[in-house]
Amino acid sequence: MSGNGNAAATALARIQTDSVVATLKALYPGLQFEIIAMSTTGDKILDTALSKIGEKSLFTKELEHALEKNEVDLVVHSLKDLPTVLPPGFTIGAICKRENPHDAVVFHPKFVGKTLETLPEKSVVGTSSLRRAAQLQRKFSHLEFRSIRGNLNTRLRKLDEQQEFSAIILAAAGLQRMGWHNRVGQGALGVEVRAKDQDILDLVGVLHDPETLLRCIAERAFLRHLEGGCSVPVAVHTTMKDGQLYLTGGVWSLDGSDSIQDTMQATIHVPAQHEDGPEDDPQLVGITARNIPRGPQLAAQNLGISLANLLLSKGAKNILDVARQLNDAH
């Protein structure tokens, strides 16, 4: 088993991997699990914004090479790091129960007690996400937003010890997994495996959380249909209530001045975890869930595609094309 992250970046990756291993050990007490820490391109390139690197598999390529060569049997990722189209031969064999999917603002010690709204004019806020920057620029036009890279420890150290940033935006789930609740991809963990390795698929399939799985299928279908990634500001969020799956999505211009957002819903039955699923090749948006019925999975995928088409009909393609062009030009 592998968790991505070099020596400086392993803390969160190791915590996430340990949580999956602990669950598997409880389910399979007779099996032994060896954890191998590995580095990825995304871990090594820390002086360039993610949107500028131009590599779709920043946090997965090296790990997939190890899977392909049978050096490891499964890899634990933050689901947000996995492209919506995986390379041939790989699949997401498990999606664990989602934690807090929200973003969190962490302030420089001298601004504790402030909000983004009350930060001084021209205060600099750090984020590694174009989506976060565009959304916040639209709402807080008095602030400046700059790229900040590195693992959680590095980014918090830059915030606390340097004077460049008044605040930074981080994923709340990462802070909570590290035990830093007092300072608060996006919340869900995915386990990537070889697509044809039935033994490993069966092993990790029990980790699927049905509700999180269906929500993530809808979200990934939306992103895939819009070709969303690190180079464009695209956001999507789901909630499940009373048998209804609500999907909200949006696209933004780089400066946040233009946006299109909408919400759709569908009636989707959340099945029991071990109901029989499809017998054939069941991948949907890179996810394999043979122990979950196909009907709810297809309904979730269709919801994501429908919302993407709705936004495209309202002009989302033009906003995204311009955003890509401007991002490539800078």
Coordinates of C-alpha atoms in Angstrom, one line a residue:
M1 CA 0.0 0.0 0.0
S2 CA 1.2 3.5 -0.8
G3 CA 0.4 6.9 0.4
N4 CA 1.8 9.9 -1.6
G5 CA 4.1 12.4 0.0
N6 CA 7.8 12.9 0.5
A7 CA 9.5 13.2 3.9
A8 CA 8.4 16.8 4.3
A9 CA 4.9 16.2 3.0
T10 CA 4.0 12.7 4.5
A11 CA 2.2 13.8 7.6
L12 CA -1.3 14.2 6.1
A13 CA -0.8 11.4 3.5
R14 CA 0.4 9.0 6.2
I15 CA -2.5 9.9 8.5
Q16 CA -4.9 9.2 5.6
T17 CA -3.2 6.0 4.7
D18 CA -3.1 4.8 8.3
S19 CA -6.8 5.4 8.6
V20 CA -7.5 3.1 5.6
V21 CA -5.1 0.5 6.8
A22 CA -6.7 0.5 10.3
T23 CA -10.1 -0.2 8.8
L24 CA -8.8 -2.9 6.5
K25 CA -6.9 -4.6 9.4
A26 CA -10.1 -4.6 11.5
L27 CA -12.0 -6.3 8.6
Y28 CA -9.1 -8.6 7.6
P29 CA -7.2 -9.4 10.9
G30 CA -5.2 -12.2 9.2
L31 CA -3.7 -9.9 6.5
Q32 CA -0.4 -7.9 6.8
F33 CA -0.2 -4.4 5.3
E34 CA 3.1 -2.7 4.5
I35 CA 3.0 1.1 3.9
I36 CA 5.4 2.6 1.4
A37 CA 5.8 6.4 1.3
M38 CA 6.4 7.8 -2.2
S39 CA 6.9 11.2 -3.7
T40 CA 5.0 12.6 -6.7
T41 CA 5.6 15.5 -9.2
G42 CA 3.1 17.6 -7.3
D43 CA 5.1 17.1 -4.0
K44 CA 8.4 18.2 -5.7
I45 CA 7.4 21.3 -7.7
L46 CA 6.6 23.8 -5.0
D47 CA 7.6 27.1 -6.6
T48 CA 4.9 27.0 -9.4
A49 CA 1.1 27.4 -9.1
L50 CA -0.7 24.1 -9.8
S51 CA -2.6 25.6 -12.7
K52 CA 0.7 26.5 -14.4
I53 CA 2.4 23.1 -14.3
G54 CA 0.3 21.6 -17.0
E55 CA 0.4 18.0 -15.8
K56 CA -2.9 16.3 -15.2
S57 CA -1.5 13.6 -12.9
L58 CA 0.5 15.7 -10.6
F59 CA -0.2 13.7 -7.5
T60 CA -0.8 10.3 -9.1
K61 CA 1.6 9.4 -11.9
E62 CA 4.5 8.0 -9.9
L63 CA 2.1 6.0 -7.7
E64 CA 0.4 4.5 -10.7
H65 CA 3.8 3.4 -12.0
A66 CA 4.3 1.5 -8.8
L67 CA 0.8 0.0 -9.1
E68 CA 1.5 -1.0 -12.7
K69 CA 4.7 -2.7 -11.7
N70 CA 3.0 -4.6 -8.8
E71 CA 5.3 -2.8 -6.3
V72 CA 2.2 -1.8 -4.4
D73 CA -1.4 -3.1 -4.5
L74 CA -3.4 0.0 -3.6
V75 CA -2.8 3.7 -3.2
V76 CA -4.7 6.1 -0.9
H77 CA -5.4 9.6 -2.4
S78 CA -7.4 12.6 -1.5
L79 CA -10.1 12.1 -4.1
K80 CA -9.7 15.7 -5.4
D81 CA -6.2 14.8 -6.6
L82 CA -7.5 12.0 -8.9
P83 CA -8.4 13.1 -12.5
T84 CA -11.9 12.3 -13.6
V85 CA -10.4 10.2 -16.4
L86 CA -7.8 7.7 -15.1
P87 CA -5.2 6.0 -17.3
P88 CA -6.1 2.6 -18.8
G89 CA -5.7 -0.2 -16.3
F90 CA -6.5 1.8 -13.2
T91 CA -9.7 2.4 -11.2
I92 CA -10.9 3.8 -7.9
G93 CA -11.8 0.7 -6.0
A94 CA -13.1 2.4 -2.9
I95 CA -14.4 5.8 -1.8
C96 CA -14.4 6.2 2.0
K97 CA -16.9 8.1 4.0
R98 CA -16.5 11.8 3.4
E99 CA -15.3 14.2 6.1
N100 CA -15.9 18.0 6.1
P101 CA -15.9 19.1 2.5
H102 CA -15.6 22.8 3.2
D103 CA -12.7 25.2 2.9
A104 CA -11.3 26.9 5.9
V105 CA -9.7 30.3 6.4
V106 CA -6.6 30.4 8.6
F107 CA -5.4 33.8 9.7
H108 CA -2.0 35.2 10.5
P109 CA -1.7 35.5 14.4
K110 CA -1.9 39.3 14.2
F111 CA -5.3 39.0 12.5
V112 CA -6.9 36.5 14.8
G113 CA -10.5 37.5 15.4
K114 CA -10.8 39.1 11.9
T115 CA -12.9 37.8 9.0
L116 CA -12.1 38.1 5.3
E117 CA -14.5 40.9 5.1
T118 CA -12.8 42.9 7.9
L119 CA -9.2 42.3 6.7
P120 CA -7.4 45.6 5.8
E121 CA -7.5 46.8 2.1
K122 CA -5.0 45.0 -0.1
S123 CA -4.4 42.2 2.4
V124 CA -2.9 39.1 0.7
V125 CA -4.7 35.8 1.0
G126 CA -2.9 32.6 -0.1
T127 CA -4.4 29.7 -1.9
S128 CA -3.3 27.0 -4.3
S129 CA -6.7 26.8 -6.0
L130 CA -7.9 29.0 -8.9
R131 CA -11.4 28.1 -7.9
R132 CA -11.0 29.4 -4.4
A133 CA -9.3 32.6 -5.6
A134 CA -12.0 33.3 -8.2
Q135 CA -14.9 32.7 -5.8
L136 CA -13.3 34.9 -3.1
Q137 CA -12.2 37.6 -5.4
R138 CA -15.8 38.1 -6.5
K139 CA -17.0 38.5 -2.9
F140 CA -14.0 40.2 -1.3
S141 CA -12.7 42.6 -4.0
H142 CA -10.6 44.6 -1.5
L143 CA -8.3 41.6 -1.0
E144 CA -5.4 40.3 -3.2
F145 CA -5.0 36.5 -3.8
R146 CA -1.7 34.8 -4.5
S147 CA -0.6 31.3 -5.0
I148 CA 0.9 29.4 -2.0
R149 CA 2.3 25.9 -2.4
G150 CA 3.6 23.2 -0.1
N151 CA 2.2 20.7 2.4
L152 CA 0.0 21.9 5.3
N153 CA 3.0 22.3 7.6
T154 CA 4.9 24.4 5.1
R155 CA 1.9 26.6 4.3
L156 CA 1.1 27.2 7.9
R157 CA 4.7 28.1 8.6
K158 CA 4.8 30.6 5.8
L159 CA 1.6 32.2 7.2
D160 CA 2.9 32.3 10.8
E161 CA 6.5 33.2 10.3
Q162 CA 6.4 35.4 7.2
Q163 CA 4.7 38.7 6.6
E164 CA 3.5 38.0 3.1
F165 CA 0.1 36.5 3.9
S166 CA -2.7 37.8 6.1
A167 CA -4.6 34.5 5.7
I168 CA -4.5 31.3 3.7
I169 CA -7.3 29.1 2.5
L170 CA -7.1 25.3 3.2
A171 CA -9.3 22.2 3.1
A172 CA -11.0 21.8 6.4
A173 CA -10.7 18.0 6.2
G174 CA -6.9 18.1 6.0
L175 CA -6.7 20.4 9.1
Q176 CA -9.0 18.1 11.0
R177 CA -7.2 14.9 10.0
M178 CA -3.9 16.5 11.3
G179 CA -5.7 17.3 14.6
W180 CA -5.5 21.1 14.0
H181 CA -9.2 21.7 14.7
N182 CA -8.3 25.0 16.4
R183 CA -7.0 26.4 13.1
V184 CA -10.1 25.8 11.0
G185 CA -10.5 17.0 -1.9
Q186 CA -12.5 18.0 -0.2
G187 CA -13.1 15.6 2.3
A188 CA -13.3 12.2 0.6
L189 CA -10.5 9.6 0.3
G190 CA -10.2 7.3 -2.7
V191 CA -8.3 4.1 -3.0
E192 CA -6.8 3.5 -6.4
V193 CA -6.0 -0.1 -7.6
R194 CA -5.4 -2.1 -10.8
A195 CA -8.6 -2.3 -12.7
K196 CA -8.3 -6.0 -13.4
D197 CA -7.1 -7.1 -10.0
Q198 CA -10.3 -8.7 -8.7
D199 CA -8.8 -9.9 -5.4
I200 CA -7.7 -6.3 -4.5
L201 CA -11.0 -4.9 -5.8
D202 CA -12.9 -7.3 -3.5
L203 CA -10.6 -6.4 -0.6
V204 CA -11.1 -2.7 -0.8
G205 CA -14.7 -2.7 -2.0
V206 CA -16.0 -3.0 1.5
L207 CA -14.6 0.5 2.2
H208 CA -17.2 2.1 -0.1
D209 CA -19.5 4.4 1.7
P210 CA -22.6 4.3 -0.5
E211 CA -23.8 7.9 0.0
T212 CA -20.3 9.4 -0.4
L213 CA -19.8 7.2 -3.5
L214 CA -23.0 8.5 -5.2
R215 CA -22.2 12.1 -4.3
C216 CA -18.7 11.7 -5.8
I217 CA -19.9 10.1 -9.0
A218 CA -22.2 13.0 -9.6
E219 CA -19.5 15.5 -8.8
R220 CA -16.9 13.8 -11.0
A221 CA -19.4 13.4 -13.9
F222 CA -20.0 17.2 -13.7
L223 CA -16.3 18.0 -13.7
R224 CA -15.5 15.5 -16.4
H225 CA -18.2 16.9 -18.7
L226 CA -17.0 20.4 -18.2
E227 CA -13.3 19.3 -18.5
G228 CA -12.7 21.0 -15.2
G229 CA -9.3 20.7 -13.6
C230 CA -6.6 22.8 -11.9
S231 CA -6.4 25.3 -14.8
V232 CA -10.0 26.6 -14.5
P233 CA -12.2 27.8 -11.7
V234 CA -14.9 25.1 -11.4
A235 CA -16.7 24.1 -8.2
V236 CA -19.3 21.5 -7.4
H237 CA -21.0 20.4 -4.1
T238 CA -23.6 17.8 -3.2
T239 CA -26.0 17.2 -0.4
M240 CA -28.3 14.2 0.2
K241 CA -31.6 14.7 2.0
D242 CA -34.8 12.7 2.1
G243 CA -33.9 10.6 -0.9
Q244 CA -32.9 13.6 -3.0
L245 CA -29.4 14.2 -4.2
Y246 CA -28.8 18.0 -4.7
L247 CA -25.9 19.0 -6.9
T248 CA -24.7 22.6 -7.1
G249 CA -22.1 23.6 -9.6
G250 CA -20.5 26.7 -10.9
V251 CA -17.8 28.2 -13.2
W252 CA -16.0 31.5 -12.7
S253 CA -13.8 33.8 -14.6
L254 CA -10.2 34.1 -13.2
D255 CA -11.0 37.4 -11.5
G256 CA -14.4 36.2 -10.3
S257 CA -16.2 39.0 -12.1
D258 CA -18.2 36.6 -14.2
S259 CA -19.9 33.4 -13.1
I260 CA -22.6 30.9 -13.8
Q261 CA -24.1 28.7 -11.0
D262 CA -27.1 26.4 -10.7
T263 CA -28.5 23.5 -8.8
M264 CA -30.3 20.3 -9.9
Q265 CA -31.7 17.4 -7.9
A266 CA -32.6 13.8 -8.5
T267 CA -34.4 11.1 -6.5
I268 CA -31.7 8.5 -5.7
H269 CA -32.0 5.5 -3.4
V270 CA -28.9 5.1 -1.3
P271 CA -28.4 1.3 -1.3
A272 CA -27.1 -0.9 1.5
Q273 CA -23.4 -1.2 1.3
H274 CA -23.3 -4.8 0.2
E275 CA -26.2 -5.1 -2.3
D276 CA -25.2 -6.9 -5.4
G277 CA -23.9 -4.6 -8.1
P278 CA -23.1 -5.0 -11.8
E279 CA -21.3 -8.1 -13.1
D280 CA -19.7 -6.4 -16.2
D281 CA -17.1 -3.7 -16.3
P282 CA -18.8 -1.2 -14.0
Q283 CA -16.4 1.8 -14.1
L284 CA -18.2 5.2 -13.9
V285 CA -16.0 8.3 -13.9
G286 CA -13.1 6.1 -13.0
I287 CA -14.8 4.4 -10.0
T288 CA -15.5 0.7 -9.6
A289 CA -18.2 -0.3 -7.1
R290 CA -19.4 -3.9 -7.8
N291 CA -21.1 -4.1 -4.4
I292 CA -23.4 -1.1 -5.1
P293 CA -26.3 -1.5 -7.6
R294 CA -25.8 0.1 -11.0
G295 CA -29.1 2.0 -11.0
P296 CA -28.2 4.6 -8.4
Q297 CA -24.7 5.0 -9.8
L298 CA -26.1 5.8 -13.3
A299 CA -28.6 8.2 -11.8
A300 CA -25.8 10.1 -10.0
Q301 CA -23.7 10.2 -13.1
N302 CA -26.7 11.4 -15.2
L303 CA -27.3 14.2 -12.7
G304 CA -23.7 15.4 -13.0
I305 CA -23.9 15.4 -16.8
S306 CA -27.3 17.2 -16.8
L307 CA -26.1 20.0 -14.6
A308 CA -22.9 20.4 -16.7
N309 CA -25.1 20.6 -19.8
L310 CA -27.3 23.2 -18.2
L311 CA -24.3 25.4 -17.4
L312 CA -23.0 25.0 -20.9
S313 CA -26.3 26.1 -22.3
K314 CA -26.0 29.3 -20.2
G315 CA -22.5 30.1 -21.5
A316 CA -20.1 28.2 -19.3
K317 CA -17.9 27.1 -22.2
N318 CA -17.0 30.7 -23.1
I319 CA -16.1 31.5 -19.5
L320 CA -13.9 28.4 -19.2
D321 CA -12.3 28.9 -22.6
V322 CA -11.3 32.5 -21.6
A323 CA -10.1 31.3 -18.2
R324 CA -7.9 28.7 -19.8
Q325 CA -6.5 31.2 -22.3
L326 CA -5.7 33.8 -19.7
N327 CA -4.2 31.2 -17.4
D328 CA -1.9 29.9 -20.2
A329 CA -0.9 33.4 -21.1
H330 CA 0.4 34.4 -17.6

